[in-house]
PDB file of C-alpha atoms in Angstrom:
ATOM      1  CA  HIS I   1       0.080   0.030   0.071  1.00 90.00           C
ATOM      2  CA  LEU I   2       1.604   3.258  -1.025  1.00 93.00           C
ATOM      3  CA  PRO I   3       0.828   6.930   0.278  1.00 94.00           C
ATOM      4  CA  PRO I   4      -1.903   9.125  -1.549  1.00 93.00           C
ATOM      5  CA  LEU I   5       0.489  11.443  -3.228  1.00 94.00           C
ATOM      6  CA  GLY I   6      -2.118  13.708  -4.718  1.00 92.00           C
ATOM      7  CA  LEU I   7      -3.718  14.456  -1.418  1.00 94.00           C
ATOM      8  CA  LEU I   8      -0.076  14.942   0.293  1.00 95.00           C
ATOM      9  CA  ALA I   9       0.694  17.314  -2.733  1.00 95.00           C
ATOM     10  CA  ILE I  10      -2.141  19.309  -1.654  1.00 94.00           C
ATOM     11  CA  GLY I  11      -1.705  19.273   2.092  1.00 96.00           C
ATOM     12  CA  GLY I  12       1.863  20.634   1.861  1.00 96.00           C
ATOM     13  CA  PRO I  13       0.504  23.813   0.277  1.00 95.00           C
ATOM     14  CA  LEU I  14      -2.306  24.187   2.613  1.00 95.00           C
ATOM     15  CA  ILE I  15      -0.075  23.863   5.633  1.00 96.00           C
ATOM     16  CA  ASP I  16       2.430  26.307   4.282  1.00 95.00           C
ATOM     17  CA  ALA I  17      -0.665  28.907   3.818  1.00 92.00           C
ATOM     18  CA  GLY I  18      -1.382  28.140   7.620  1.00 92.00           C
ATOM     19  CA  PHE I  19      -4.258  25.898   7.549  1.00 93.00           C
ATOM     20  CA  ALA I  20      -4.466  23.253   9.909  1.00 93.00           C
ATOM     21  CA  VAL I  21      -4.624  19.995   7.931  1.00 96.00           C
ATOM     22  CA  GLU I  22      -5.233  16.278   8.749  1.00 96.00           C
ATOM     23  CA  LEU I  23      -5.009  13.172   6.451  1.00 96.00           C
ATOM     24  CA  LEU I  24      -7.473  10.439   6.386  1.00 96.00           C
ATOM     25  CA  ASP I  25      -6.281   7.766   4.308  1.00 94.00           C
ATOM     26  CA  ALA I  26      -9.558   5.748   4.306  1.00 92.00           C
ATOM     27  CA  ASP I  27      -8.076   3.244   1.884  1.00 89.00           C
ATOM     28  CA  TYR I  28      -5.242   1.816   4.270  1.00 90.00           C
ATOM     29  CA  ASP I  29      -7.357  -0.236   6.690  1.00 87.00           C
ATOM     30  CA  PRO I  30      -9.667   0.039   4.721  1.00 91.00           C
ATOM     31  CA  LEU I  31     -12.349   2.024   6.676  1.00 95.00           C
ATOM     32  CA  PRO I  32     -16.079   1.402   6.043  1.00 96.00           C
ATOM     33  CA  PRO I  33     -18.123   4.333   5.059  1.00 96.00           C
ATOM     34  CA  ASP I  34     -19.785   4.803   8.627  1.00 97.00           C
ATOM     35  CA  GLU I  35     -16.163   5.004  10.302  1.00 97.00           C
ATOM     36  CA  ILE I  36     -14.820   7.536   7.737  1.00 97.00           C
ATOM     37  CA  VAL I  37     -17.754   9.726   8.433  1.00 97.00           C
ATOM     38  CA  ARG I  38     -17.376   9.428  12.461  1.00 98.00           C
ATOM     39  CA  ARG I  39     -13.704  10.396  12.180  1.00 97.00           C
ATOM     40  CA  ILE I  40     -14.535  13.431   9.969  1.00 97.00           C
ATOM     41  CA  VAL I  41     -17.323  14.376  12.238  1.00 97.00           C
ATOM     42  CA  ALA I  42     -14.891  14.227  15.206  1.00 97.00           C
ATOM     43  CA  ALA I  43     -12.532  16.414  13.414  1.00 96.00           C
ATOM     44  CA  ALA I  44     -15.223  18.982  12.798  1.00 95.00           C
ATOM     45  CA  PRO I  45     -13.359  20.352   9.615  1.00 94.00           C
ATOM     46  CA  ARG I  46     -14.469  23.443   7.883  1.00 92.00           C
ATOM     47  CA  ILE I  47     -13.459  21.772   4.517  1.00 94.00           C
ATOM     48  CA  VAL I  48     -13.220  18.464   3.432  1.00 96.00           C
ATOM     49  CA  MET I  49     -11.178  17.727   0.447  1.00 95.00           C
ATOM     50  CA  VAL I  50     -11.783  14.454  -1.371  1.00 94.00           C
ATOM     51  CA  GLY I  51      -9.876  12.483  -3.936  1.00 90.00           C
ATOM     52  CA  HIS I  52      -8.928   9.245  -5.514  1.00 82.00           C
ATOM     53  CA  ALA I  53      -6.139   8.009  -7.579  1.00 71.00           C
ATOM     54  CA  GLY I  54      -7.713   8.702 -10.929  1.00 66.00           C
ATOM     55  CA  SER I  55      -9.990   5.770 -11.371  1.00 75.00           C
ATOM     56  CA  SER I  56     -13.607   6.455 -12.605  1.00 88.00           C
ATOM     57  CA  THR I  57     -14.532   3.468 -10.871  1.00 90.00           C
ATOM     58  CA  ALA I  58     -13.909   5.009  -7.538  1.00 91.00           C
ATOM     59  CA  HIS I  59     -16.196   8.003  -8.251  1.00 94.00           C
ATOM     60  CA  PRO I  60     -19.509   6.103  -6.965  1.00 95.00           C
ATOM     61  CA  THR I  61     -17.460   5.747  -3.502  1.00 94.00           C
ATOM     62  CA  ILE I  62     -16.853   9.674  -3.237  1.00 95.00           C
ATOM     63  CA  VAL I  63     -20.575  10.420  -4.287  1.00 96.00           C
ATOM     64  CA  ASP I  64     -21.689   8.012  -1.340  1.00 97.00           C
ATOM     65  CA  LEU I  65     -19.128   9.419   1.249  1.00 96.00           C
ATOM     66  CA  ALA I  66     -20.002  12.860   0.321  1.00 97.00           C
ATOM     67  CA  VAL I  67     -23.895  12.496   0.900  1.00 98.00           C
ATOM     68  CA  ARG I  68     -23.114  10.981   4.220  1.00 98.00           C
ATOM     69  CA  ILE I  69     -20.572  13.629   5.384  1.00 97.00           C
ATOM     70  CA  LYS I  70     -22.911  16.483   4.116  1.00 97.00           C
ATOM     71  CA  ALA I  71     -26.067  14.952   6.167  1.00 97.00           C
ATOM     72  CA  ALA I  72     -23.617  14.829   9.500  1.00 97.00           C
ATOM     73  CA  LEU I  73     -21.908  18.226   8.676  1.00 96.00           C
ATOM     74  CA  PRO I  74     -24.349  20.581   6.657  1.00 95.00           C
ATOM     75  CA  ALA I  75     -22.051  23.627   6.995  1.00 91.00           C
ATOM     76  CA  THR I  76     -18.622  21.592   5.781  1.00 94.00           C
ATOM     77  CA  ALA I  77     -17.819  22.471   2.449  1.00 92.00           C
ATOM     78  CA  ILE I  78     -16.730  19.517   0.447  1.00 95.00           C
ATOM     79  CA  VAL I  79     -14.216  19.914  -2.557  1.00 95.00           C
ATOM     80  CA  TYR I  80     -13.549  17.229  -5.102  1.00 95.00           C
ATOM     81  CA  GLY I  81     -10.297  16.818  -6.899  1.00 94.00           C
ATOM     82  CA  GLY I  82      -8.523  14.568  -9.482  1.00 92.00           C
ATOM     83  CA  VAL I  83      -8.564  13.493 -12.970  1.00 91.00           C
ATOM     84  CA  PHE I  84     -12.096  12.130 -13.063  1.00 93.00           C
ATOM     85  CA  PRO I  85     -13.913  15.289 -11.726  1.00 93.00           C
ATOM     86  CA  THR I  86     -11.545  17.636 -13.954  1.00 92.00           C
ATOM     87  CA  TYR I  87     -13.147  15.954 -16.999  1.00 92.00           C
ATOM     88  CA  HIS I  88     -16.854  15.487 -15.442  1.00 94.00           C
ATOM     89  CA  TRP I  89     -17.369  18.355 -13.207  1.00 94.00           C
ATOM     90  CA  ARG I  90     -20.579  19.224 -14.637  1.00 95.00           C
ATOM     91  CA  GLU I  91     -22.228  16.031 -14.538  1.00 95.00           C
ATOM     92  CA  ILE I  92     -20.887  15.540 -10.957  1.00 95.00           C
ATOM     93  CA  LEU I  93     -22.265  18.960  -9.788  1.00 95.00           C
ATOM     94  CA  ASP I  94     -25.837  18.389 -11.408  1.00 94.00           C
ATOM     95  CA  GLU I  95     -26.095  14.805  -9.775  1.00 94.00           C
ATOM     96  CA  CYS I  96     -24.549  15.422  -6.623  1.00 95.00           C
ATOM     97  CA  PRO I  97     -25.723  18.369  -4.314  1.00 94.00           C
ATOM     98  CA  ALA I  98     -23.535  17.361  -1.666  1.00 96.00           C
ATOM     99  CA  ILE I  99     -20.413  18.278  -3.467  1.00 95.00           C
ATOM    100  CA  ASP I 100     -19.846  22.112  -3.330  1.00 93.00           C
ATOM    101  CA  ALA I 101     -16.899  22.693  -5.456  1.00 92.00           C
ATOM    102  CA  ILE I 102     -14.429  20.785  -7.932  1.00 93.00           C
ATOM    103  CA  VAL I 103     -10.749  21.224  -8.325  1.00 92.00           C
ATOM    104  CA  ARG I 104     -10.100  20.998 -11.894  1.00 91.00           C
ATOM    105  CA  GLY I 105      -6.356  20.183 -12.958  1.00 90.00           C
ATOM    106  CA  GLU I 106      -3.459  20.745 -10.962  1.00 91.00           C
ATOM    107  CA  GLY I 107      -4.670  21.149  -7.357  1.00 91.00           C
ATOM    108  CA  GLU I 108      -1.602  22.447  -5.114  1.00 92.00           C
ATOM    109  CA  ARG I 109      -2.433  26.290  -6.074  1.00 91.00           C
ATOM    110  CA  THR I 110      -6.111  25.990  -6.682  1.00 89.00           C
ATOM    111  CA  ALA I 111      -6.878  24.079  -3.407  1.00 89.00           C
ATOM    112  CA  VAL I 112      -5.449  26.921  -1.435  1.00 89.00           C
ATOM    113  CA  LEU I 113      -7.309  29.443  -3.324  1.00 86.00           C
ATOM    114  CA  VAL I 114     -10.433  27.485  -2.935  1.00 85.00           C
ATOM    115  CA  ALA I 115      -9.845  27.423   0.992  1.00 84.00           C
ATOM    116  CA  LEU I 116      -9.295  31.178   0.746  1.00 77.00           C
ATOM    117  CA  ALA I 117     -12.517  31.683  -0.924  1.00 65.00           C
ATOM    118  CA  THR I 118     -11.121  32.768  -4.357  1.00 49.00           C
ATOM    119  CA  VAL I 119     -11.518  30.225  -6.940  1.00 51.00           C
ATOM    120  CA  PRO I 120      -9.670  30.406 -10.403  1.00 53.00           C
ATOM    121  CA  GLY I 121      -9.534  26.642 -11.838  1.00 66.00           C
ATOM    122  CA  CYS I 122     -12.449  25.173 -10.057  1.00 70.00           C
ATOM    123  CA  ALA I 123     -16.016  24.261 -10.758  1.00 75.00           C
ATOM    124  CA  TYR I 124     -19.024  25.302  -8.610  1.00 77.00           C
ATOM    125  CA  ARG I 125     -22.948  25.454  -8.372  1.00 76.00           C
ATOM    126  CA  ASP I 126     -24.462  28.833  -8.803  1.00 75.00           C
ATOM    127  CA  GLY I 127     -28.384  29.222  -8.412  1.00 79.00           C
ATOM    128  CA  GLY I 128     -28.530  25.123  -8.981  1.00 80.00           C
ATOM    129  CA  GLN I 129     -26.522  25.666 -12.294  1.00 81.00           C
ATOM    130  CA  ALA I 130     -23.052  24.127 -12.561  1.00 84.00           C
ATOM    131  CA  ARG I 131     -20.261  26.718 -13.610  1.00 80.00           C
ATOM    132  CA  ALA I 132     -16.665  26.604 -13.996  1.00 81.00           C
ATOM    133  CA  THR I 133     -14.189  29.555 -13.648  1.00 76.00           C
ATOM    134  CA  ARG I 134     -11.415  29.984 -16.260  1.00 76.00           C
ATOM    135  CA  GLN I 135      -9.063  27.321 -16.701  1.00 78.00           C
ATOM    136  CA  ALA I 136      -6.096  27.788 -14.315  1.00 80.00           C
ATOM    137  CA  LYS I 137      -2.553  27.744 -15.871  1.00 86.00           C
ATOM    138  CA  PRO I 138      -0.277  24.954 -15.487  1.00 89.00           C
ATOM    139  CA  ILE I 139       2.142  25.186 -12.450  1.00 88.00           C
ATOM    140  CA  GLU I 140       5.528  26.185 -14.246  1.00 92.00           C
ATOM    141  CA  ASN I 141       7.818  25.756 -11.221  1.00 95.00           C
ATOM    142  CA  LEU I 142       6.907  22.298  -9.698  1.00 95.00           C
ATOM    143  CA  ASP I 143       9.583  23.070  -7.027  1.00 96.00           C
ATOM    144  CA  ALA I 144       7.417  25.950  -5.721  1.00 95.00           C
ATOM    145  CA  TYR I 145       5.085  23.427  -3.851  1.00 95.00           C
ATOM    146  CA  ARG I 146       5.986  20.835  -1.575  1.00 96.00           C
ATOM    147  CA  VAL I 147       4.478  17.471  -0.644  1.00 97.00           C
ATOM    148  CA  GLY I 148       3.195  17.321   2.834  1.00 97.00           C
ATOM    149  CA  TRP I 149       5.183  14.373   3.977  1.00 98.00           C
ATOM    150  CA  GLU I 150       4.590  15.155   7.681  1.00 97.00           C
ATOM    151  CA  LEU I 151       0.899  14.070   7.351  1.00 96.00           C
ATOM    152  CA  ILE I 152       1.824  10.353   7.099  1.00 97.00           C
ATOM    153  CA  ASP I 153       3.409   7.604   9.055  1.00 97.00           C
ATOM    154  CA  PHE I 154       5.836   6.331   6.704  1.00 97.00           C
ATOM    155  CA  ASN I 155       5.724   2.791   8.632  1.00 97.00           C
ATOM    156  CA  ARG I 156       2.378   2.087   7.051  1.00 96.00           C
ATOM    157  CA  TYR I 157       3.259   2.163   3.682  1.00 97.00           C
ATOM    158  CA  SER I 158       5.038  -0.478   1.694  1.00 97.00           C
ATOM    159  CA  TYR I 159       5.725  -1.866  -2.028  1.00 96.00           C
ATOM    160  CA  TRP I 160       8.013  -4.149  -4.011  1.00 93.00           C
ATOM    161  CA  GLY I 161       8.503  -7.158  -1.542  1.00 93.00           C
ATOM    162  CA  GLY I 162       7.139  -5.229   1.762  1.00 94.00           C
ATOM    163  CA  ARG I 163       9.695  -2.454   1.948  1.00 97.00           C
ATOM    164  CA  LYS I 164       8.922   0.848   2.988  1.00 98.00           C
ATOM    165  CA  ALA I 165       7.877   3.030   0.026  1.00 98.00           C
ATOM    166  CA  VAL I 166       6.498   6.287  -1.402  1.00 98.00           C
ATOM    167  CA  VAL I 167       5.158   7.760  -4.711  1.00 97.00           C
ATOM    168  CA  VAL I 168       6.997  10.635  -6.096  1.00 98.00           C
ATOM    169  CA  GLN I 169       6.582  12.803  -9.269  1.00 97.00           C
ATOM    170  CA  PHE I 170       9.867  14.035 -11.034  1.00 98.00           C
ATOM    171  CA  SER I 171       7.659  15.486 -14.040  1.00 97.00           C
ATOM    172  CA  ARG I 172       4.075  15.965 -15.035  1.00 95.00           C
ATOM    173  CA  GLY I 173       2.311  15.473 -18.242  1.00 92.00           C
ATOM    174  CA  CYS I 174       3.534  13.850 -21.634  1.00 92.00           C
ATOM    175  CA  PRO I 175       4.765  15.763 -24.925  1.00 91.00           C
ATOM    176  CA  TYR I 176       2.913  12.841 -27.123  1.00 91.00           C
ATOM    177  CA  LEU I 177      -0.418  13.130 -28.624  1.00 89.00           C
ATOM    178  CA  CYS I 178      -1.687   9.573 -28.147  1.00 90.00           C
ATOM    179  CA  ASN I 179      -5.799  10.110 -28.655  1.00 89.00           C
ATOM    180  CA  TYR I 180      -6.816   7.450 -26.081  1.00 87.00           C
ATOM    181  CA  CYS I 181      -5.012   9.134 -23.288  1.00 86.00           C
ATOM    182  CA  GLY I 182      -6.612  11.650 -20.916  1.00 82.00           C
ATOM    183  CA  GLN I 183      -3.322  12.370 -19.027  1.00 82.00           C
ATOM    184  CA  ARG I 184      -2.396  15.295 -21.740  1.00 78.00           C
ATOM    185  CA  GLY I 185      -5.634  17.027 -21.022  1.00 81.00           C
ATOM    186  CA  PHE I 186      -5.267  16.988 -17.406  1.00 84.00           C
ATOM    187  CA  TRP I 187      -1.503  18.149 -16.961  1.00 87.00           C
ATOM    188  CA  ARG I 188      -1.582  19.993 -20.290  1.00 86.00           C
ATOM    189  CA  THR I 189       2.389  20.336 -20.652  1.00 92.00           C
ATOM    190  CA  TRP I 190       5.390  18.544 -19.811  1.00 95.00           C
ATOM    191  CA  ARG I 191       7.331  19.930 -16.899  1.00 95.00           C
ATOM    192  CA  HIS I 192       9.870  18.517 -14.443  1.00 97.00           C
ATOM    193  CA  ARG I 193      11.207  18.912 -10.967  1.00 97.00           C
ATOM    194  CA  ASP I 194      14.908  20.601 -10.495  1.00 98.00           C
ATOM    195  CA  PRO I 195      17.088  17.321 -10.752  1.00 98.00           C
ATOM    196  CA  VAL I 196      19.161  17.938  -8.076  1.00 98.00           C
ATOM    197  CA  LEU I 197      16.713  19.222  -5.760  1.00 98.00           C
ATOM    198  CA  PHE I 198      14.397  16.210  -6.326  1.00 98.00           C
ATOM    199  CA  ALA I 199      17.435  13.926  -5.892  1.00 98.00           C
ATOM    200  CA  ARG I 200      18.256  15.494  -2.481  1.00 98.00           C
ATOM    201  CA  GLU I 201      14.558  15.042  -1.588  1.00 98.00           C
ATOM    202  CA  LEU I 202      14.690  11.377  -2.304  1.00 98.00           C
ATOM    203  CA  ALA I 203      17.848  11.171  -0.355  1.00 98.00           C
ATOM    204  CA  TRP I 204      16.057  12.719   2.595  1.00 98.00           C
ATOM    205  CA  LEU I 205      13.275  10.585   2.480  1.00 98.00           C
ATOM    206  CA  HIS I 206      15.853   7.408   2.875  1.00 98.00           C
ATOM    207  CA  ARG I 207      18.035   9.017   5.577  1.00 98.00           C
ATOM    208  CA  GLU I 208      15.223  10.795   7.691  1.00 98.00           C
ATOM    209  CA  HIS I 209      12.179   8.248   7.111  1.00 98.00           C
ATOM    210  CA  GLY I 210      13.833   4.925   6.009  1.00 98.00           C
ATOM    211  CA  VAL I 211      12.086   5.001   2.727  1.00 98.00           C
ATOM    212  CA  GLU I 212      13.681   2.004   0.544  1.00 98.00           C
ATOM    213  CA  VAL I 213      11.492   2.068  -2.451  1.00 98.00           C
ATOM    214  CA  ILE I 214      10.534   5.039  -4.882  1.00 98.00           C
ATOM    215  CA  ASN I 215       7.542   4.566  -7.137  1.00 98.00           C
ATOM    216  CA  PHE I 216       7.336   7.149  -9.914  1.00 98.00           C
ATOM    217  CA  ALA I 217       3.726   8.550 -10.576  1.00 95.00           C
ATOM    218  CA  ASP I 218       5.074  10.125 -13.741  1.00 95.00           C
ATOM    219  CA  GLU I 219       3.583   9.517 -17.235  1.00 92.00           C
ATOM    220  CA  LEU I 220       6.933   9.968 -18.849  1.00 95.00           C
ATOM    221  CA  PRO I 221       9.878  10.826 -16.374  1.00 97.00           C
ATOM    222  CA  THR I 222      12.505  10.399 -18.997  1.00 98.00           C
ATOM    223  CA  ALA I 223      10.858  12.916 -21.577  1.00 96.00           C
ATOM    224  CA  SER I 224      13.950  15.199 -21.382  1.00 97.00           C
ATOM    225  CA  ARG I 225      17.301  12.993 -21.731  1.00 98.00           C
ATOM    226  CA  GLU I 226      19.094  15.977 -20.330  1.00 98.00           C
ATOM    227  CA  ALA I 227      16.990  16.268 -17.396  1.00 98.00           C
ATOM    228  CA  TRP I 228      16.761  12.575 -16.531  1.00 98.00           C
ATOM    229  CA  GLN I 229      20.563  12.148 -16.831  1.00 98.00           C
ATOM    230  CA  ALA I 230      21.022  15.212 -14.549  1.00 98.00           C
ATOM    231  CA  PHE I 231      18.685  13.617 -11.832  1.00 98.00           C
ATOM    232  CA  LEU I 232      20.221   9.913 -12.278  1.00 98.00           C
ATOM    233  CA  GLU I 233      23.885  11.730 -11.886  1.00 98.00           C
ATOM    234  CA  ALA I 234      22.618  13.688  -8.971  1.00 98.00           C
ATOM    235  CA  LEU I 235      21.086  10.588  -7.112  1.00 98.00           C
ATOM    236  CA  ILE I 236      24.076   8.346  -7.647  1.00 98.00           C
ATOM    237  CA  ALA I 237      26.198  11.105  -5.980  1.00 98.00           C
ATOM    238  CA  GLU I 238      23.681  11.182  -2.962  1.00 98.00           C
ATOM    239  CA  ASN I 239      25.038   7.534  -2.470  1.00 98.00           C
ATOM    240  CA  VAL I 240      21.692   6.252  -0.860  1.00 98.00           C
ATOM    241  CA  PRO I 241      20.354   2.544  -1.470  1.00 98.00           C
ATOM    242  CA  LEU I 242      17.193   3.242  -3.138  1.00 98.00           C
ATOM    243  CA  THR I 243      15.125   0.946  -5.509  1.00 98.00           C
ATOM    244  CA  LEU I 244      13.371   2.961  -8.486  1.00 98.00           C
ATOM    245  CA  VAL I 245      10.235   1.756 -10.389  1.00 98.00           C
ATOM    246  CA  GLY I 246       8.265   3.651 -12.809  1.00 97.00           C
ATOM    247  CA  SER I 247       6.638   3.834 -16.424  1.00 96.00           C
ATOM    248  CA  THR I 248       8.205   5.325 -19.557  1.00 96.00           C
ATOM    249  CA  ARG I 249       8.210   4.795 -23.435  1.00 95.00           C
ATOM    250  CA  ALA I 250      10.333   2.246 -25.307  1.00 96.00           C
ATOM    251  CA  GLY I 251      11.603   4.798 -27.319  1.00 95.00           C
ATOM    252  CA  ASP I 252      13.351   6.637 -24.445  1.00 97.00           C
ATOM    253  CA  ILE I 253      14.962   3.421 -23.376  1.00 98.00           C
ATOM    254  CA  VAL I 254      16.280   3.055 -26.995  1.00 98.00           C
ATOM    255  CA  ARG I 255      17.255   6.464 -27.062  1.00 98.00           C
ATOM    256  CA  ASP I 256      19.343   6.127 -23.902  1.00 98.00           C
ATOM    257  CA  ALA I 257      21.122   2.828 -24.418  1.00 98.00           C
ATOM    258  CA  ASP I 258      24.535   4.397 -23.795  1.00 98.00           C
ATOM    259  CA  ILE I 259      23.433   5.607 -20.331  1.00 98.00           C
ATOM    260  CA  LEU I 260      21.172   2.886 -19.022  1.00 98.00           C
ATOM    261  CA  HIS I 261      24.303   1.922 -16.690  1.00 98.00           C
ATOM    262  CA  LEU I 262      23.466   5.019 -14.874  1.00 98.00           C
ATOM    263  CA  TYR I 263      19.594   3.667 -14.769  1.00 98.00           C
ATOM    264  CA  LYS I 264      21.052   0.726 -12.695  1.00 98.00           C
ATOM    265  CA  LYS I 265      23.418   2.592 -10.618  1.00 98.00           C
ATOM    266  CA  ALA I 266      20.884   4.974  -9.485  1.00 98.00           C
ATOM    267  CA  GLY I 267      18.554   2.094  -8.497  1.00 98.00           C
ATOM    268  CA  VAL I 268      16.182   1.314 -11.358  1.00 98.00           C
ATOM    269  CA  VAL I 269      15.034  -2.183 -11.079  1.00 98.00           C
ATOM    270  CA  ARG I 270      11.691  -1.813 -13.246  1.00 97.00           C
ATOM    271  CA  PHE I 271      10.039   0.230 -16.036  1.00 97.00           C
ATOM    272  CA  LEU I 272       6.400  -0.188 -17.066  1.00 97.00           C
ATOM    273  CA  LEU I 273       6.373   0.277 -20.934  1.00 96.00           C
ATOM    274  CA  GLY I 274       3.188   1.484 -22.511  1.00 91.00           C
ATOM    275  CA  ILE I 275       3.212  -0.794 -25.807  1.00 91.00           C
ATOM    276  CA  GLU I 276      -0.527  -0.723 -26.085  1.00 92.00           C
ATOM    277  CA  SER I 277      -0.553  -2.738 -29.375  1.00 91.00           C
ATOM    278  CA  TYR I 278       1.614  -4.761 -31.893  1.00 89.00           C
ATOM    279  CA  ASP I 279      -0.619  -3.930 -34.827  1.00 89.00           C
ATOM    280  CA  GLU I 280       0.662  -1.360 -36.816  1.00 88.00           C
ATOM    281  CA  ALA I 281      -2.700   0.151 -38.107  1.00 90.00           C
ATOM    282  CA  THR I 282      -3.924   0.771 -34.495  1.00 92.00           C
ATOM    283  CA  LEU I 283      -0.676   2.396 -33.566  1.00 91.00           C
ATOM    284  CA  GLN I 284      -1.060   4.767 -36.258  1.00 91.00           C
ATOM    285  CA  ALA I 285      -4.915   5.097 -35.506  1.00 92.00           C
ATOM    286  CA  ILE I 286      -3.981   6.086 -31.798  1.00 92.00           C
ATOM    287  CA  ARG I 287      -1.206   8.100 -32.728  1.00 91.00           C
ATOM    288  CA  LYS I 288       1.306   6.327 -30.588  1.00 91.00           C
ATOM    289  CA  ASP I 289       4.342   7.299 -32.421  1.00 89.00           C
ATOM    290  CA  ALA I 290       5.815   3.755 -31.746  1.00 89.00           C
ATOM    291  CA  SER I 291       7.040   0.551 -33.544  1.00 91.00           C
ATOM    292  CA  PRO I 292       7.005  -3.253 -32.453  1.00 92.00           C
ATOM    293  CA  ARG I 293      10.693  -3.363 -33.435  1.00 93.00           C
ATOM    294  CA  GLU I 294      11.547  -0.269 -31.062  1.00 94.00           C
ATOM    295  CA  ASP I 295       9.509  -1.889 -28.427  1.00 95.00           C
ATOM    296  CA  GLN I 296      11.396  -5.310 -28.783  1.00 96.00           C
ATOM    297  CA  GLU I 297      14.780  -3.419 -28.770  1.00 97.00           C
ATOM    298  CA  ALA I 298      13.857  -1.487 -25.287  1.00 97.00           C
ATOM    299  CA  ILE I 299      12.865  -4.802 -23.717  1.00 97.00           C
ATOM    300  CA  ARG I 300      16.405  -6.337 -24.847  1.00 98.00           C
ATOM    301  CA  LEU I 301      18.153  -3.419 -23.538  1.00 98.00           C
ATOM    302  CA  LEU I 302      16.441  -3.283 -20.121  1.00 98.00           C
ATOM    303  CA  ARG I 303      17.234  -7.135 -19.945  1.00 97.00           C
ATOM    304  CA  GLN I 304      20.689  -6.514 -20.765  1.00 98.00           C
ATOM    305  CA  HIS I 305      21.192  -4.165 -18.072  1.00 98.00           C
ATOM    306  CA  GLY I 306      19.135  -6.208 -15.319  1.00 97.00           C
ATOM    307  CA  ILE I 307      16.288  -4.225 -15.340  1.00 98.00           C
ATOM    308  CA  VAL I 308      12.709  -5.860 -15.272  1.00 97.00           C
ATOM    309  CA  ALA I 309      10.756  -4.676 -18.389  1.00 96.00           C
ATOM    310  CA  GLU I 310       6.867  -4.686 -17.800  1.00 96.00           C
ATOM    311  CA  ALA I 311       4.995  -4.373 -21.108  1.00 94.00           C
ATOM    312  CA  GLN I 312       1.537  -3.244 -20.972  1.00 92.00           C
ATOM    313  CA  PHE I 313      -1.105  -3.657 -23.574  1.00 92.00           C
ATOM    314  CA  ILE I 314      -4.573  -2.061 -24.104  1.00 91.00           C
ATOM    315  CA  VAL I 315      -7.172  -4.590 -25.255  1.00 89.00           C
ATOM    316  CA  GLY I 316      -9.857  -3.271 -27.477  1.00 88.00           C
ATOM    317  CA  LEU I 317      -7.962  -0.387 -29.315  1.00 84.00           C
ATOM    318  CA  GLU I 318      -8.573  -2.559 -32.576  1.00 76.00           C
TER     319      GLU I 318
END
């Protein structure tokens, strides 16, 4: 079970803005709805911010909880954020009166503004009608906001063989135009953290909290060879025994054939490759900008360097 990075990413800026913040990871135990509501009532918050890890199938649970929370705490504002509500804000506000506002897109800046009662980058209800403010600009400097690591007990979270683990983001977005993917529409542009500062944070997580495994939430952390290589070299210089797992494109692995030894030395043990299909016509139709030959070469190179290649396919694209 891994920490809820999206909620922690919101928590850090809220704490820095002067708010008292408490994280309830209801998925960990897992807590039944009645117990979730009981704990929220006991905390008596002014605002409840809810979210999940992007899956549309989790949305009905959010609706159920929002109705229960609003019934117990009518004066408490309920704010919903994430990928699914970003795309479906109008339907959600029309169908669930218990949800007061929706954060659209990246939440670090918008969540604080919502809490301060100014709302660029959100959707809300006005006279029974669902409305949205102007689209918030993407966050240019990802290092301007911090993850609220102090909100979790690191001993509760593990991955990759039961080792203490966290989820992180080096970058956001993807520069490619695959037409089946919602990530580009959510993040809008590809950006990355400062490679040296990011490596320093990962080293701090190991030294201060005993974190052993780093799971990258990025769609494409390797998009910039220069930035990714700078990160690998900075992490190697930190000399911490971390295990890194994540996702990337096969083309980036082939591009980096001459620096894959740095991947291994930094601690990379697995990359998930979004291969999606081996049918050339399908790859063209979905604008994947990839080929089976490139995929095969990427897997060969990863194996050569002792890195697991996890190949992901999407059934039904044909």
